[in-house]
JSON list of C-alpha atoms in Angstrom, two decimals:
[
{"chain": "B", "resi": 286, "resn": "UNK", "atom": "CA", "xyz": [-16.25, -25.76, -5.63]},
{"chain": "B", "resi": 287, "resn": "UNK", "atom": "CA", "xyz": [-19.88, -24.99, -6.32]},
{"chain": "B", "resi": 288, "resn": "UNK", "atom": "CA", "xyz": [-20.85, -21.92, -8.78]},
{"chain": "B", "resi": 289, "resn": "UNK", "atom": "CA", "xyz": [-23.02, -20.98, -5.90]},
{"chain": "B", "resi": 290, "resn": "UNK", "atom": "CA", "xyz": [-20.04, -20.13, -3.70]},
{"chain": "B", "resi": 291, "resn": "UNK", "atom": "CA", "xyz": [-19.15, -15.99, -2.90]},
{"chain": "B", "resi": 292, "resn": "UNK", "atom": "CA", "xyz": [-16.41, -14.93, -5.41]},
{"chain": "B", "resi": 293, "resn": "UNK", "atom": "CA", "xyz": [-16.53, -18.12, -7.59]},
{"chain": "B", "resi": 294, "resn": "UNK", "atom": "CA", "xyz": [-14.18, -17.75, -10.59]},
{"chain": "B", "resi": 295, "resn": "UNK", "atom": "CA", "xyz": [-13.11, -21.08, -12.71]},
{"chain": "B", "resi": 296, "resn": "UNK", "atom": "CA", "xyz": [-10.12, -18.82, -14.13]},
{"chain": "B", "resi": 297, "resn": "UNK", "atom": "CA", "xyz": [-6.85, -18.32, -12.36]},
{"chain": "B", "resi": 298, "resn": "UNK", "atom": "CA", "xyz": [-6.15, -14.03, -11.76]},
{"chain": "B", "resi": 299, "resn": "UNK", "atom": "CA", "xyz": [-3.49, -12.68, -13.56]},
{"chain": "B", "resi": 300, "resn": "UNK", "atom": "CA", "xyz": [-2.08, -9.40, -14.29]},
{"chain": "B", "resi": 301, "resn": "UNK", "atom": "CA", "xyz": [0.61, -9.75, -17.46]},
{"chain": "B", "resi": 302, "resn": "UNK", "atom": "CA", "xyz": [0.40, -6.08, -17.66]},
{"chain": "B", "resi": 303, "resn": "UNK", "atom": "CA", "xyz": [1.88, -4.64, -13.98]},
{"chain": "B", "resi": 304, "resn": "UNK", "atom": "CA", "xyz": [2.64, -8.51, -12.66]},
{"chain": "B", "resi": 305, "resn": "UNK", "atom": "CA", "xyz": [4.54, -10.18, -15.23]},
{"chain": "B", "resi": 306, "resn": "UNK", "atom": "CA", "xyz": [6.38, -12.88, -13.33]},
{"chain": "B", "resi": 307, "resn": "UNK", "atom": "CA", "xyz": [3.18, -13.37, -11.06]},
{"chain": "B", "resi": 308, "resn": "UNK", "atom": "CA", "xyz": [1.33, -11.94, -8.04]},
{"chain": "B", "resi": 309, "resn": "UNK", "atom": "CA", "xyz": [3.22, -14.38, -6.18]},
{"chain": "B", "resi": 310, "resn": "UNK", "atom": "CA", "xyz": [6.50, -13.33, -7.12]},
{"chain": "B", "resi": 311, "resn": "UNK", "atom": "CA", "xyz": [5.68, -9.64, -6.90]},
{"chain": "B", "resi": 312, "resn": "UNK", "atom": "CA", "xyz": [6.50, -9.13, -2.89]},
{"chain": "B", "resi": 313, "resn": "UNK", "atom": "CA", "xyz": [3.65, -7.04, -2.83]},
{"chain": "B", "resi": 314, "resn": "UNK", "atom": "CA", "xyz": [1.39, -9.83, -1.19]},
{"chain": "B", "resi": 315, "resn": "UNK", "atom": "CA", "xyz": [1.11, -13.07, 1.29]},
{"chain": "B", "resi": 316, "resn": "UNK", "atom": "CA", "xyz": [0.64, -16.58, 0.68]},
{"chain": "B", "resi": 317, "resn": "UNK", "atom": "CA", "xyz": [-2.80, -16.09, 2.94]},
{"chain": "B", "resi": 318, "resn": "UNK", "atom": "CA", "xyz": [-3.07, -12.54, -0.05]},
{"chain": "B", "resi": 319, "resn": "UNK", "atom": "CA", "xyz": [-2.02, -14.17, -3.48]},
{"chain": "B", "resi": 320, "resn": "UNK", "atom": "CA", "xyz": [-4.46, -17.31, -3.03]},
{"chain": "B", "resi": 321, "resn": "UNK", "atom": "CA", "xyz": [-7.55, -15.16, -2.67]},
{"chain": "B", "resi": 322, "resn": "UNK", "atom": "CA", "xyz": [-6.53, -13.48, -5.84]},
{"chain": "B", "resi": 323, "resn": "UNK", "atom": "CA", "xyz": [-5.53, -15.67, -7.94]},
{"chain": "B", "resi": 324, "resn": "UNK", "atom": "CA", "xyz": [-8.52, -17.89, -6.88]},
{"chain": "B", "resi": 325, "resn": "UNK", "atom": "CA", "xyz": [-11.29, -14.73, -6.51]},
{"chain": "B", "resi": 326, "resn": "UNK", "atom": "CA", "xyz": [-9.96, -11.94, -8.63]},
{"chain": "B", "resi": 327, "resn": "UNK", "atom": "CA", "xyz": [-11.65, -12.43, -11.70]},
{"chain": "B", "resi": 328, "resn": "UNK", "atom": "CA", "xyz": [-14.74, -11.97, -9.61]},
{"chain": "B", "resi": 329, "resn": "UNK", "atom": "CA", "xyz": [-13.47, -9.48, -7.92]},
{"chain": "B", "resi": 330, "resn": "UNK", "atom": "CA", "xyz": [-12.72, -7.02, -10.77]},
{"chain": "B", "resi": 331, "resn": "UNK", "atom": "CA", "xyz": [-16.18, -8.21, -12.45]},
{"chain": "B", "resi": 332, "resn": "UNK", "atom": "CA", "xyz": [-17.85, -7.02, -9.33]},
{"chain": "B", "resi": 333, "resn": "UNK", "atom": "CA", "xyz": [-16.79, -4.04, -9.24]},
{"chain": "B", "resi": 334, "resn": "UNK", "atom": "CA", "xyz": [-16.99, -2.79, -12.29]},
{"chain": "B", "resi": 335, "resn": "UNK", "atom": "CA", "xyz": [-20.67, -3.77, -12.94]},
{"chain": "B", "resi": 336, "resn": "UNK", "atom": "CA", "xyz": [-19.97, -7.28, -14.81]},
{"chain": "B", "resi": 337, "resn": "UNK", "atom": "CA", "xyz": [-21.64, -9.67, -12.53]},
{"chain": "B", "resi": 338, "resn": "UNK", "atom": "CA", "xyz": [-24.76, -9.84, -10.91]},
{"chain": "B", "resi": 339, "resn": "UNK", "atom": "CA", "xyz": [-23.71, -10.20, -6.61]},
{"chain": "B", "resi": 340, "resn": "UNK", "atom": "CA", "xyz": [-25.56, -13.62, -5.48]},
{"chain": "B", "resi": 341, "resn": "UNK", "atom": "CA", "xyz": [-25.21, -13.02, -1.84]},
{"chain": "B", "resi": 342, "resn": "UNK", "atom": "CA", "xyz": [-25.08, -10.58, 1.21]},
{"chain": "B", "resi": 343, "resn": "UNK", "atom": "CA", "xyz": [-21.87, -11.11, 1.00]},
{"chain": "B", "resi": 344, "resn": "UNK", "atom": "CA", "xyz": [-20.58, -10.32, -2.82]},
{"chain": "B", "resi": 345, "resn": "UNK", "atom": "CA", "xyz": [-23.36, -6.87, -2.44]},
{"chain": "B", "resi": 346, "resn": "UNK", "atom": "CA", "xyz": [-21.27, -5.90, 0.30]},
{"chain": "B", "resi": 347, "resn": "UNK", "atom": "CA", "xyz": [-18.12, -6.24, -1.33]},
{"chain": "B", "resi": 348, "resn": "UNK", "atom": "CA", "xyz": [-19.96, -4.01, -4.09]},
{"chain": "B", "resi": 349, "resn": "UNK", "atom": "CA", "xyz": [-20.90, -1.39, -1.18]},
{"chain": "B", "resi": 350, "resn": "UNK", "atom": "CA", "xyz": [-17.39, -1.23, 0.27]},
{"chain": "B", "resi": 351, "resn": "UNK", "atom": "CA", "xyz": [-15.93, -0.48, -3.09]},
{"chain": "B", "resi": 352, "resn": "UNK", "atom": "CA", "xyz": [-18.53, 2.01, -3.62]},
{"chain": "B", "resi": 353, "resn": "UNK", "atom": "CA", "xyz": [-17.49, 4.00, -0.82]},
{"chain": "B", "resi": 354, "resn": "UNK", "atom": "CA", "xyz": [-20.39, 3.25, 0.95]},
{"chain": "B", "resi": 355, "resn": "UNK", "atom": "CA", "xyz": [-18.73, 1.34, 3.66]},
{"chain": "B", "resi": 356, "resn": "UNK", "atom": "CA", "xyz": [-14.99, 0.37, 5.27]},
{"chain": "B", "resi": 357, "resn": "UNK", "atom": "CA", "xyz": [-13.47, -2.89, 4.52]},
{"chain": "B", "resi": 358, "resn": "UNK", "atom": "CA", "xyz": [-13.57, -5.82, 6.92]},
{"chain": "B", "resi": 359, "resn": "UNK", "atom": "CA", "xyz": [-13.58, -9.23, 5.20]},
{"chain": "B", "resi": 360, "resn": "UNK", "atom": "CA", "xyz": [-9.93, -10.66, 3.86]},
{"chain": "B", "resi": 361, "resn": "UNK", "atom": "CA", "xyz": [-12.25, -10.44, 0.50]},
{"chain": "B", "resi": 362, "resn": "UNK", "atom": "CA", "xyz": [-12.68, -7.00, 0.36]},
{"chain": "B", "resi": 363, "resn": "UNK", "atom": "CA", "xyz": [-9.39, -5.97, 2.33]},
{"chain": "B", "resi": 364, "resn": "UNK", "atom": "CA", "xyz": [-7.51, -8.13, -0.39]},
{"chain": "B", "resi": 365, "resn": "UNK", "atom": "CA", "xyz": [-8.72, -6.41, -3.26]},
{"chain": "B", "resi": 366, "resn": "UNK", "atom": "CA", "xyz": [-8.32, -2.88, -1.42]},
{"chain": "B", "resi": 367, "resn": "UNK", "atom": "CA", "xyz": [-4.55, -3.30, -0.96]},
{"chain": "B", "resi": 368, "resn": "UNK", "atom": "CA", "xyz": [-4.66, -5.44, -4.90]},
{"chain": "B", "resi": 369, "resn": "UNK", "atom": "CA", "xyz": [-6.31, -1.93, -6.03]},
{"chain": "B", "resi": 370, "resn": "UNK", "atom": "CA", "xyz": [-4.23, 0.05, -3.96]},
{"chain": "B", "resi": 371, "resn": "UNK", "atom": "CA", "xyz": [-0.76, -1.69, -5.61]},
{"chain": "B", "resi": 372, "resn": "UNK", "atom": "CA", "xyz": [-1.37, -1.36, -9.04]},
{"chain": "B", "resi": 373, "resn": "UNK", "atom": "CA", "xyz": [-2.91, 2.47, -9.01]},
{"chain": "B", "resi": 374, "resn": "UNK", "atom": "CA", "xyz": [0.34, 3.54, -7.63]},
{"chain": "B", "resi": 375, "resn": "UNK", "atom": "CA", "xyz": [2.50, 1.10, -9.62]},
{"chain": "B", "resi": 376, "resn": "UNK", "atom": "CA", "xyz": [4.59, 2.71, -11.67]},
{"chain": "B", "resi": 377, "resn": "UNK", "atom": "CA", "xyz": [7.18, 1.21, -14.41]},
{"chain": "B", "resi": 378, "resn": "UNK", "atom": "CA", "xyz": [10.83, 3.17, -14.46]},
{"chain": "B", "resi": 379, "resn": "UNK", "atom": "CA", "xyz": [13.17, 2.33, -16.79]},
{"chain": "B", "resi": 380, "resn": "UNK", "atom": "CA", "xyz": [17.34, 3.17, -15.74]},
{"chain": "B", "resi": 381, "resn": "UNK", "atom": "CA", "xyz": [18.08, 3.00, -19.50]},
{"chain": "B", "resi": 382, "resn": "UNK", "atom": "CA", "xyz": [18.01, 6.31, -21.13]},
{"chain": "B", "resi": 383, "resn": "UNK", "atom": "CA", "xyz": [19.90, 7.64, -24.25]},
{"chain": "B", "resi": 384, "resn": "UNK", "atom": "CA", "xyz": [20.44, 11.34, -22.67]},
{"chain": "B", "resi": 385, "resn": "UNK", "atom": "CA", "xyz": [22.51, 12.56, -20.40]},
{"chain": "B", "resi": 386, "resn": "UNK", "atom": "CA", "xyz": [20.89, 14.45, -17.32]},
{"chain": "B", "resi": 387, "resn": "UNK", "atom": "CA", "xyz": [22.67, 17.92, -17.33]},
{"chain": "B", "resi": 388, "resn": "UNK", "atom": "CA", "xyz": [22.94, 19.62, -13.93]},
{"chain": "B", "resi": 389, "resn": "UNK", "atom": "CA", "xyz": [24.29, 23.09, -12.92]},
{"chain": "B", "resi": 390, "resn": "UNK", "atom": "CA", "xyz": [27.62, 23.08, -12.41]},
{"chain": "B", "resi": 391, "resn": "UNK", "atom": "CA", "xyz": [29.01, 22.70, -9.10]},
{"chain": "B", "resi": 392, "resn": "UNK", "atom": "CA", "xyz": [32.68, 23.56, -7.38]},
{"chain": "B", "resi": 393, "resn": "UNK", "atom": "CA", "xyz": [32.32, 22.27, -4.60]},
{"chain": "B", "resi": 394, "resn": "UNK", "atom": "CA", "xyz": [32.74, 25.54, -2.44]},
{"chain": "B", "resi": 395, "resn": "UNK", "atom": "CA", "xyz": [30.29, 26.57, 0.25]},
{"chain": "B", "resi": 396, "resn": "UNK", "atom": "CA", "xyz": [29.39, 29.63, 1.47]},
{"chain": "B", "resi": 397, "resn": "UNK", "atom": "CA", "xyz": [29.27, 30.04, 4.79]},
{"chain": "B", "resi": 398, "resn": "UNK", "atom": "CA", "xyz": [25.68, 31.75, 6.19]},
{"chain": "B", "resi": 399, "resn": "UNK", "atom": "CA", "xyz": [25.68, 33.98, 9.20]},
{"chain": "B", "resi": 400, "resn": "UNK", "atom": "CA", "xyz": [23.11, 32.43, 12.32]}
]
């Protein structure tokens, strides 16, 4: 693949942090999703926040889209929207707890309400 190509990145995308067994093996994503990413991401997230220099139409449109300035169309941009989308609203819960969750006390009787 040439450097001059839209999106070139020579490093694989990862995300340790919210991903740790792998885009792939999140669910979150297709086959089609989680080969854009892991072969575009890195220029993705450079993009957009400011760390490379767009060398096309197409990578100063990507910019504009995530900008606000304009909807996304291209599986580049609508990728990265739903990748974005994902890990804003990822959230890590943990079952294990050392303290009990106290409730109010129930009996089990119900009033009944007049319609």
């Amino acid at each position: 693949m040439s450097k001059n190509n839209s999106f070139f990145s020579d490093k694989k995308f990862t995300d340790k942090k919210l991903f740790p067994y792998g885009i792939s093996r999140s669910g979150d994503f297709s086959l089609a999703q989680t080969l854009l990413l892991e072969q575009h991401g890195n220029a993705y997230r450079e993009l957009q926040q400011g760390l490379r220099e767009p060398i096309n139409e197409e990578e100063t449109t990507f910019i504009e889209v995530f900008k606000g300035n304009k909807d996304a169309s291209t599986p580049h941009e609508l990728v990265w929207k739903r990748f974005l989308e994902k890990t804003r609203n990822k959230v890590k819960v943990s079952s294990f707890s050392s303290r009990q969750v106290k409730s109010d006390s129930f009996d089990g009787a119900v009033e009944e309400e007049e319609w």
